[in-house]
Coordinates of C-alpha atoms and ligand atoms in Angstrom, one line a residue:
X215 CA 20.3 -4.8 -8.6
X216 CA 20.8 -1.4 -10.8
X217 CA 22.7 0.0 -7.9
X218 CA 23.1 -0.6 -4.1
X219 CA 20.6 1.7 -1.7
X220 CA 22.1 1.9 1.7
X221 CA 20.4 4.8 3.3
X222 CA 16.9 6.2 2.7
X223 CA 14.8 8.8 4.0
X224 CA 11.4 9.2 5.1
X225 CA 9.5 12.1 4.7
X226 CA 6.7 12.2 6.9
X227 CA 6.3 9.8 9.3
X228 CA 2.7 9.4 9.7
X229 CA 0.7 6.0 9.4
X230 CA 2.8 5.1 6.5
X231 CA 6.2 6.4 6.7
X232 CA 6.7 4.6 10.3
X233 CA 5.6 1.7 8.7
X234 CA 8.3 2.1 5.7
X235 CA 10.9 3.4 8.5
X236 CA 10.8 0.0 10.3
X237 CA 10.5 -2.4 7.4
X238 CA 13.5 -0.4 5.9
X239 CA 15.7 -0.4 8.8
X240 CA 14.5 -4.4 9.3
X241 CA 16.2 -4.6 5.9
X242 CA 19.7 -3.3 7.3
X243 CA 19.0 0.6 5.3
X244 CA 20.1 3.9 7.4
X245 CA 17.0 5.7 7.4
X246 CA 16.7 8.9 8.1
X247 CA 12.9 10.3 9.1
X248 CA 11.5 14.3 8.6
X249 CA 8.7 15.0 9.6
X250 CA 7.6 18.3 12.0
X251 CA 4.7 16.4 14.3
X252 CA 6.0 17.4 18.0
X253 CA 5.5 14.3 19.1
X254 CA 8.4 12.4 16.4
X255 CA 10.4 10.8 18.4
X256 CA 7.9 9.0 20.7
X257 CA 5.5 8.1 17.6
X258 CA 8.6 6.3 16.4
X259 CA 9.8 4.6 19.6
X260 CA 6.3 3.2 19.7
X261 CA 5.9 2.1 15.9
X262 CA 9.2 0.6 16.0
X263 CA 8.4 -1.4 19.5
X264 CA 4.9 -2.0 17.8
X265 CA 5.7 -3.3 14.1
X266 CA 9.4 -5.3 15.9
X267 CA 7.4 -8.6 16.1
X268 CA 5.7 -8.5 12.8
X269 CA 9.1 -7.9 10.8
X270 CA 10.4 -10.7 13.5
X271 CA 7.6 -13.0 12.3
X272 CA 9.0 -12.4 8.5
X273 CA 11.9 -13.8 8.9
X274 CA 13.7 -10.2 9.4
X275 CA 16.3 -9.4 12.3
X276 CA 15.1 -6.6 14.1
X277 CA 18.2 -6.6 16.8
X278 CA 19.7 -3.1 16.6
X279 CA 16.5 -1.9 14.4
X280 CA 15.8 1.7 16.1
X281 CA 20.1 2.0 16.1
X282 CA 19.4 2.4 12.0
X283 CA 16.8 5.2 12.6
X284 CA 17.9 8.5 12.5
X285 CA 15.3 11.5 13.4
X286 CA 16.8 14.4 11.2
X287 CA 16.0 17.9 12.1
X288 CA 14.4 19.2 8.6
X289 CA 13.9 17.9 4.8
X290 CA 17.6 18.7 3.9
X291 CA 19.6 17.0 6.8
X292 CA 17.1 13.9 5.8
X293 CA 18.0 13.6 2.3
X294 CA 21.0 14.8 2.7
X295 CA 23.0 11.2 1.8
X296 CA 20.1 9.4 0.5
X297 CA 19.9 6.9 -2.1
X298 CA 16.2 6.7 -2.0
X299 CA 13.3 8.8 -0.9
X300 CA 10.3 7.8 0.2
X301 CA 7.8 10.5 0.7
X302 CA 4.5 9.9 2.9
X303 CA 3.2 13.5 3.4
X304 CA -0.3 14.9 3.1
X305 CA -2.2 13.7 0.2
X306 CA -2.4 17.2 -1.2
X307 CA -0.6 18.2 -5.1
X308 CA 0.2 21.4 -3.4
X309 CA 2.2 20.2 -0.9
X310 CA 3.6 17.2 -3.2
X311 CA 4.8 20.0 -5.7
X312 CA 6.4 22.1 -3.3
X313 CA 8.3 19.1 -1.7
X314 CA 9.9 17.4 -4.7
X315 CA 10.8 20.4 -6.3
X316 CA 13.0 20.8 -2.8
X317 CA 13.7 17.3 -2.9
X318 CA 15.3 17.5 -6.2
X319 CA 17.6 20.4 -5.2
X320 CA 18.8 18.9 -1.7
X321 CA 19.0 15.0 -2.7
X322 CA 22.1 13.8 -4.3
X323 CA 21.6 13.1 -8.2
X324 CA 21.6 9.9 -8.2
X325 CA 18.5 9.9 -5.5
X326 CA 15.4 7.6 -6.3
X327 CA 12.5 9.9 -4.9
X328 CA 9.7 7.8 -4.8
X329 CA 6.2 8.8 -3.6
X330 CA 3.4 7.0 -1.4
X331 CA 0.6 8.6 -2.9
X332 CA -2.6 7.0 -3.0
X333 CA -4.6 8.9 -6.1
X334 CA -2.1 11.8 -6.8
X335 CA 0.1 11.0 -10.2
X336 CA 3.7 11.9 -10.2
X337 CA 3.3 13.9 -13.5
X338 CA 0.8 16.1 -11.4
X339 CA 3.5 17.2 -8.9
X340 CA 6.6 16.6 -10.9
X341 CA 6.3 17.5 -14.8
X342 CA 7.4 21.5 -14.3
X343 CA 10.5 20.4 -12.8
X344 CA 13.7 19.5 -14.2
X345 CA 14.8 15.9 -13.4
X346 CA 11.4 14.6 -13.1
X347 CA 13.0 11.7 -14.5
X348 CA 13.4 10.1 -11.6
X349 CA 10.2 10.6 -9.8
X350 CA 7.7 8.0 -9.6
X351 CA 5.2 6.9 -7.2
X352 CA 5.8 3.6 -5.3
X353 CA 2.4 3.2 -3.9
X354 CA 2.3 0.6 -1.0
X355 CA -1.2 -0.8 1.0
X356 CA -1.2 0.0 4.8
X357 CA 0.5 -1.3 6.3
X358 CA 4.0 -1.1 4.2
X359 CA 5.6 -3.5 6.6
X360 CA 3.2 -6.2 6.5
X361 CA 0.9 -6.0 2.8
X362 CA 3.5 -7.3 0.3
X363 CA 2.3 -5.3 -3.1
X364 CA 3.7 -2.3 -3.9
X365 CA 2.1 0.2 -7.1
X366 CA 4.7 1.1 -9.3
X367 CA 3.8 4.0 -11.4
X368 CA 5.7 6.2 -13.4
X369 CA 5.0 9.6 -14.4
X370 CA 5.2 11.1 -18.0
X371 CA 8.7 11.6 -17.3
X372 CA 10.0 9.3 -15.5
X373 CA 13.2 6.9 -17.3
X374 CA 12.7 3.3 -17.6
X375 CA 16.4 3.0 -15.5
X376 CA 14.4 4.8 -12.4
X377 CA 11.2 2.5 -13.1
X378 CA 14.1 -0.5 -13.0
X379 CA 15.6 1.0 -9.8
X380 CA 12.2 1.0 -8.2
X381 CA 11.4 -2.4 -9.3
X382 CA 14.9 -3.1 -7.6
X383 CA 14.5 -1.3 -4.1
X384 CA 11.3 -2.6 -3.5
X385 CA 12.2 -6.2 -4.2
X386 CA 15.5 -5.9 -1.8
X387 CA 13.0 -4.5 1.0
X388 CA 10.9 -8.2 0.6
X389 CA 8.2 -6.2 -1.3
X390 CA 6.1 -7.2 -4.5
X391 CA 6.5 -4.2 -6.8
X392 CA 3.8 -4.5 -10.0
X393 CA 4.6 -1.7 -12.5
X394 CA 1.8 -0.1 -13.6
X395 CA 2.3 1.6 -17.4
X396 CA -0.8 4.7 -17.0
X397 CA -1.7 6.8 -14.2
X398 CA -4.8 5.9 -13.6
X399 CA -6.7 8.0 -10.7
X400 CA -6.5 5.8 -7.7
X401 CA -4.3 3.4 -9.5
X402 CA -5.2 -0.2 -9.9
X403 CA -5.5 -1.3 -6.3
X404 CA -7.5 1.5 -5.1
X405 CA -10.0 1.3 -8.3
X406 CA -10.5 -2.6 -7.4
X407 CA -11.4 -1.7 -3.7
X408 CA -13.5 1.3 -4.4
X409 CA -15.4 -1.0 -6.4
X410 CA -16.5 -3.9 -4.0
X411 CA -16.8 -0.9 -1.5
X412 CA -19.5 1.3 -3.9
X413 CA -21.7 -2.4 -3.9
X414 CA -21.3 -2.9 -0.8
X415 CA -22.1 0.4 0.1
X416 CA -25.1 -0.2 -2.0
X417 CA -26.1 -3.5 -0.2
X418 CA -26.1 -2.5 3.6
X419 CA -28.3 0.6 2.2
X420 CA -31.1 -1.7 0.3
X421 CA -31.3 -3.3 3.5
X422 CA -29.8 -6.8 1.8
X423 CA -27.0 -7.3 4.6
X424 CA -25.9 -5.7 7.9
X425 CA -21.9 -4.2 7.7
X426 CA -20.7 -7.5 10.0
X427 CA -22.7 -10.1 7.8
X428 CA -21.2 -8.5 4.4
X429 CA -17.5 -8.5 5.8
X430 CA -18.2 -12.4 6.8
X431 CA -19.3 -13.1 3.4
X432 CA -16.1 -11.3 1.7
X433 CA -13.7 -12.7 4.7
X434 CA -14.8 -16.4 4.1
X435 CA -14.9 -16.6 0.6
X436 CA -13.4 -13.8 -1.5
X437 CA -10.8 -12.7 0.7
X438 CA -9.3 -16.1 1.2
X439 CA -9.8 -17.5 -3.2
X440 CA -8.1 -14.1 -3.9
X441 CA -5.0 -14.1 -1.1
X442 CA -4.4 -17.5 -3.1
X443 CA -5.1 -16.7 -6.7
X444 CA -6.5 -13.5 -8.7
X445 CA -9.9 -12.8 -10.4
X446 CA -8.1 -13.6 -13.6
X447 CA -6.4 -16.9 -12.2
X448 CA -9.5 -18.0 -9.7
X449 CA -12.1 -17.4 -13.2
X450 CA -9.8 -19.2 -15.1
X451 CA -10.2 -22.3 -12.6
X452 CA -13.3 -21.8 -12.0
X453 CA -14.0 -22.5 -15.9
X454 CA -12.7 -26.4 -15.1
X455 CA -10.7 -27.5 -18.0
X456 CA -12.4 -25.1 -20.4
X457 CA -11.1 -22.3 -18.5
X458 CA -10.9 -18.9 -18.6
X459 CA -13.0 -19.1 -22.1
X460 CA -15.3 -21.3 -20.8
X461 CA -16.6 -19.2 -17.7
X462 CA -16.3 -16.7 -20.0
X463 CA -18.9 -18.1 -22.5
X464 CA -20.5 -19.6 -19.8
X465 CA -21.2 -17.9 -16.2
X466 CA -20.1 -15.1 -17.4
X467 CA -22.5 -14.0 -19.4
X468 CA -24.8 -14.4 -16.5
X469 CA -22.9 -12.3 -14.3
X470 CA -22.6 -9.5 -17.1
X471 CA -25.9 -9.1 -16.9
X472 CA -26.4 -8.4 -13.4
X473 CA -26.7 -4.5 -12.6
X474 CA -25.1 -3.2 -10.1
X475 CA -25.9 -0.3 -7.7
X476 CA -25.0 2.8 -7.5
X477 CA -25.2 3.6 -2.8
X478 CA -26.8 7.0 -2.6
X479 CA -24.7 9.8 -1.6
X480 CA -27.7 11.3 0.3
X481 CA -25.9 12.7 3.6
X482 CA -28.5 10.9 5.8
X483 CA -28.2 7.5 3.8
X484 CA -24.6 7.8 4.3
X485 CA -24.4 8.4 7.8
X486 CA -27.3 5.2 8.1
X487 CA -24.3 3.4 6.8
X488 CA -21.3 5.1 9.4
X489 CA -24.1 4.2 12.4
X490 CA -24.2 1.1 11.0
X491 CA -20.9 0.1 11.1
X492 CA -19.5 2.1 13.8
X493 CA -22.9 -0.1 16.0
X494 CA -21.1 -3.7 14.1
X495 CA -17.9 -3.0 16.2
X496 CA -18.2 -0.5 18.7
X497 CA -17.7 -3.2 21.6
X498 CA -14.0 -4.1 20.3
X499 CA -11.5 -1.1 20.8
X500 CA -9.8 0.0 18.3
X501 CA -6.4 -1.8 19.4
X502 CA -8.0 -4.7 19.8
X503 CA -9.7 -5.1 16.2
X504 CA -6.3 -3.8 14.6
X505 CA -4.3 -6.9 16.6
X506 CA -6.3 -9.4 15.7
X507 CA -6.5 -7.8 12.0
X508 CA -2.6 -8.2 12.0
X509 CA -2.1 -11.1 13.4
X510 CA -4.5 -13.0 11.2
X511 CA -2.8 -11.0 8.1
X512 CA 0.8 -11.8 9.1
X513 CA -0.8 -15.9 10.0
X514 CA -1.7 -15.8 6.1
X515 CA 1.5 -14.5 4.7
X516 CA 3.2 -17.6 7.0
X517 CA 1.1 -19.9 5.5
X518 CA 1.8 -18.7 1.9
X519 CA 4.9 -18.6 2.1
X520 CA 5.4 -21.9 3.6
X521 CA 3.1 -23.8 0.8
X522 CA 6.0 -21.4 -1.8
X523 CA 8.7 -22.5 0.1
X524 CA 7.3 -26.5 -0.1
X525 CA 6.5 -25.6 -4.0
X526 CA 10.3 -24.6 -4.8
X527 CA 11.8 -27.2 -2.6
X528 CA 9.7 -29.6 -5.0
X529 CA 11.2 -27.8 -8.2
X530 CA 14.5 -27.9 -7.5
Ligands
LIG793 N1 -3.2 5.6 5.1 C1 -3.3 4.8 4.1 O1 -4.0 3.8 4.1 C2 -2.4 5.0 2.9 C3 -2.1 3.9 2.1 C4 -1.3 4.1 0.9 C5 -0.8 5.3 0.7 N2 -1.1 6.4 1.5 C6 -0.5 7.7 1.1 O2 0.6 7.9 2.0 C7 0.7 9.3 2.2 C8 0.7 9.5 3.7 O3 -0.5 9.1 4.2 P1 -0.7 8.7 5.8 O4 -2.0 8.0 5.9 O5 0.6 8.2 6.4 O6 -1.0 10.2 6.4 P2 -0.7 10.8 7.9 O7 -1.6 12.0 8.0 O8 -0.8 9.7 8.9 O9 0.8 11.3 7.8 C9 1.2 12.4 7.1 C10 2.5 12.9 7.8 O10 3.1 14.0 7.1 C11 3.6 14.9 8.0 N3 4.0 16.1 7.3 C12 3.2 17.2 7.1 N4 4.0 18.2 6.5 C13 5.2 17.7 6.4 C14 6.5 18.2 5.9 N5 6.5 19.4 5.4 N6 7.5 17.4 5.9 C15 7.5 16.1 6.4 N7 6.3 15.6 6.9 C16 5.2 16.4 6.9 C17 2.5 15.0 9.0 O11 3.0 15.6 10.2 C18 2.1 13.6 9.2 O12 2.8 12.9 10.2 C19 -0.4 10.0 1.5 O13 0.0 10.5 0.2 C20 -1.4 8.9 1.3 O14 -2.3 9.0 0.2 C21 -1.9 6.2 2.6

């Protein structure tokens, strides 16, 4: 590791920064959590009591895990000592801007201050200020403490040693950092999704599939080839021998030509679509459908880990 991080602070401690705060503290960090909600201290009580058996059932100890979180009273008593910062605030430049630029004045120097944002780039909210080289955004998938990838992207002025450092924390926090070398809006993950959601979109609205029959085609085939291999990877089986070059030459010509749609952005198509889906589960509350979401989620990561595990035990 480039350097040790022992405590870290999270600012704002919404749907992703409690998920950060517990996987952080499940990895033995201080953490110290800003954020002005009124209702802090129970919203991490619960997350912490909530996300305890999902960091149990990776392995982590969680005995003594809400002893490493610290509630700090603003910004600067957060960052105060930090190694690392990871900020989860509003997705707005603005506010993004405003907050490193006070981040930068109130962390120590050597401070990685990392951001969770989903579309902003860090050159958009750090290249006016001085040290931006240290900036970067870490971008993670919700939730933090369960979904394994994290979206490393630097900004136009971030050093390759913070890059490095980055690449570092994330991999002592049991995370799988990929650095990504442009900032792309919505970065890779986000660009992928958005683009089985736009067809999907456009299916439900032709009237080719109902919401519930398109998720059980993408969570029986699709979702469980790619939790095992890529598009790149499961292509380049699915050529056979010939591989990649083969399905290439082969299927995928076929599938180049295939057009896809465009869903309308007509308010009243749209809101046929949020009927639609909100009719597919309305009978399951909310708590329910995330449980069962996270326990399957957390059943997969077991399983892949296990068949790793059984793969190295064979190597070595
Ligand atoms: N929700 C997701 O699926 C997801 C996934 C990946 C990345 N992100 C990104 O993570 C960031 C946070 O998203 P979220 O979904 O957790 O949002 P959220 O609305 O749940 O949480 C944002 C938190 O920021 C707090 N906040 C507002 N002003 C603040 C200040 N001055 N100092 C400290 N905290 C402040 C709010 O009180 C709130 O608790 C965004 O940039 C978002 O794009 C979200």
């Amino acid at each position: 590791m480039t350097r040790p991080f022992r405590t870290a602070a999270v600012i704002g401690a919404g749907t992703i920064g409690l998920s950060w705060t517990a996987l952080f503290a499940a990895h033995g960090l201080t953490v110290q959590v800003s954020d002005p909600r009124p209702d802090l201290e129970d919203a991490t009580d619960e997350a912490l009591a909530e996300f305890a058996p999902h960091l149990a059932a990776q392995g982590l100890d969680t005995d003594g895990l809400a002893g490493r979180v610290h509630l700090a009273a603003d910004v600067a008593e957060a960052v105060r000592d930090a190694d690392v910062v990871q900020e989860n605030g509003p997705e707005r430049v603005g506010f993004k801007k405003e907050l490193f630029a006070q981040l930068i004045r109130e962390a120590p120097g050597h401070a990685l201050l990392l951001s969770s944002s989903s579309a902003i780039p860090a050159t958009a909210f750090s290249a006016g200020l001085e040290d931006a080289g240290r900036v970067l955004v870490g971008h993670p998938f919700n939730p933090p403490h369960l979904m394994p990838l994290v979206e490393v992207v630097p900004g136009e002025r971030t050093t390759e040693e913070a890059v490095h450092a980055a690449v570092d924390f994330y991999t002592a926090v049991g995370r799988t950092p990929v650095v990504e070398r442009q900032e792309m809006p919505g970065f890779v993950g986000n660009r992928l999704q958005s683009a089985l959601s736009r067809e999907a979109v456009y299916l439900v609205q032709q009237g080719v599939i109902s919401p519930e029959d398109l998720d059980t085609v993408v969570t029986h085939s699709l979702g469980i080839r790619w939790s095992a291999v890529g598009p790149f990877l499961g292509s380049h089986l699915g050529g056979g021998p010939g591989g990649y070059r083969h399905m290439s030459a082969h299927i995928g010509q076929s599938m180049q030509q295939l057009d896809l749609g465009q869903p309308s952005q007509d308010p009243q198509d749209r809101e046929r679509v949020i009927e639609a889906v909100e009719k597919a589960y309305a009978a399951t509350p909310y708590t329910e459908l995330a449980e069962a979401r996270d326990r399957k989620q957390l059943a997969v990561l077991a399983a892949l880990d296990d068949v790793r595990r059984t793969q190295h035990d064979k190597e070595n």
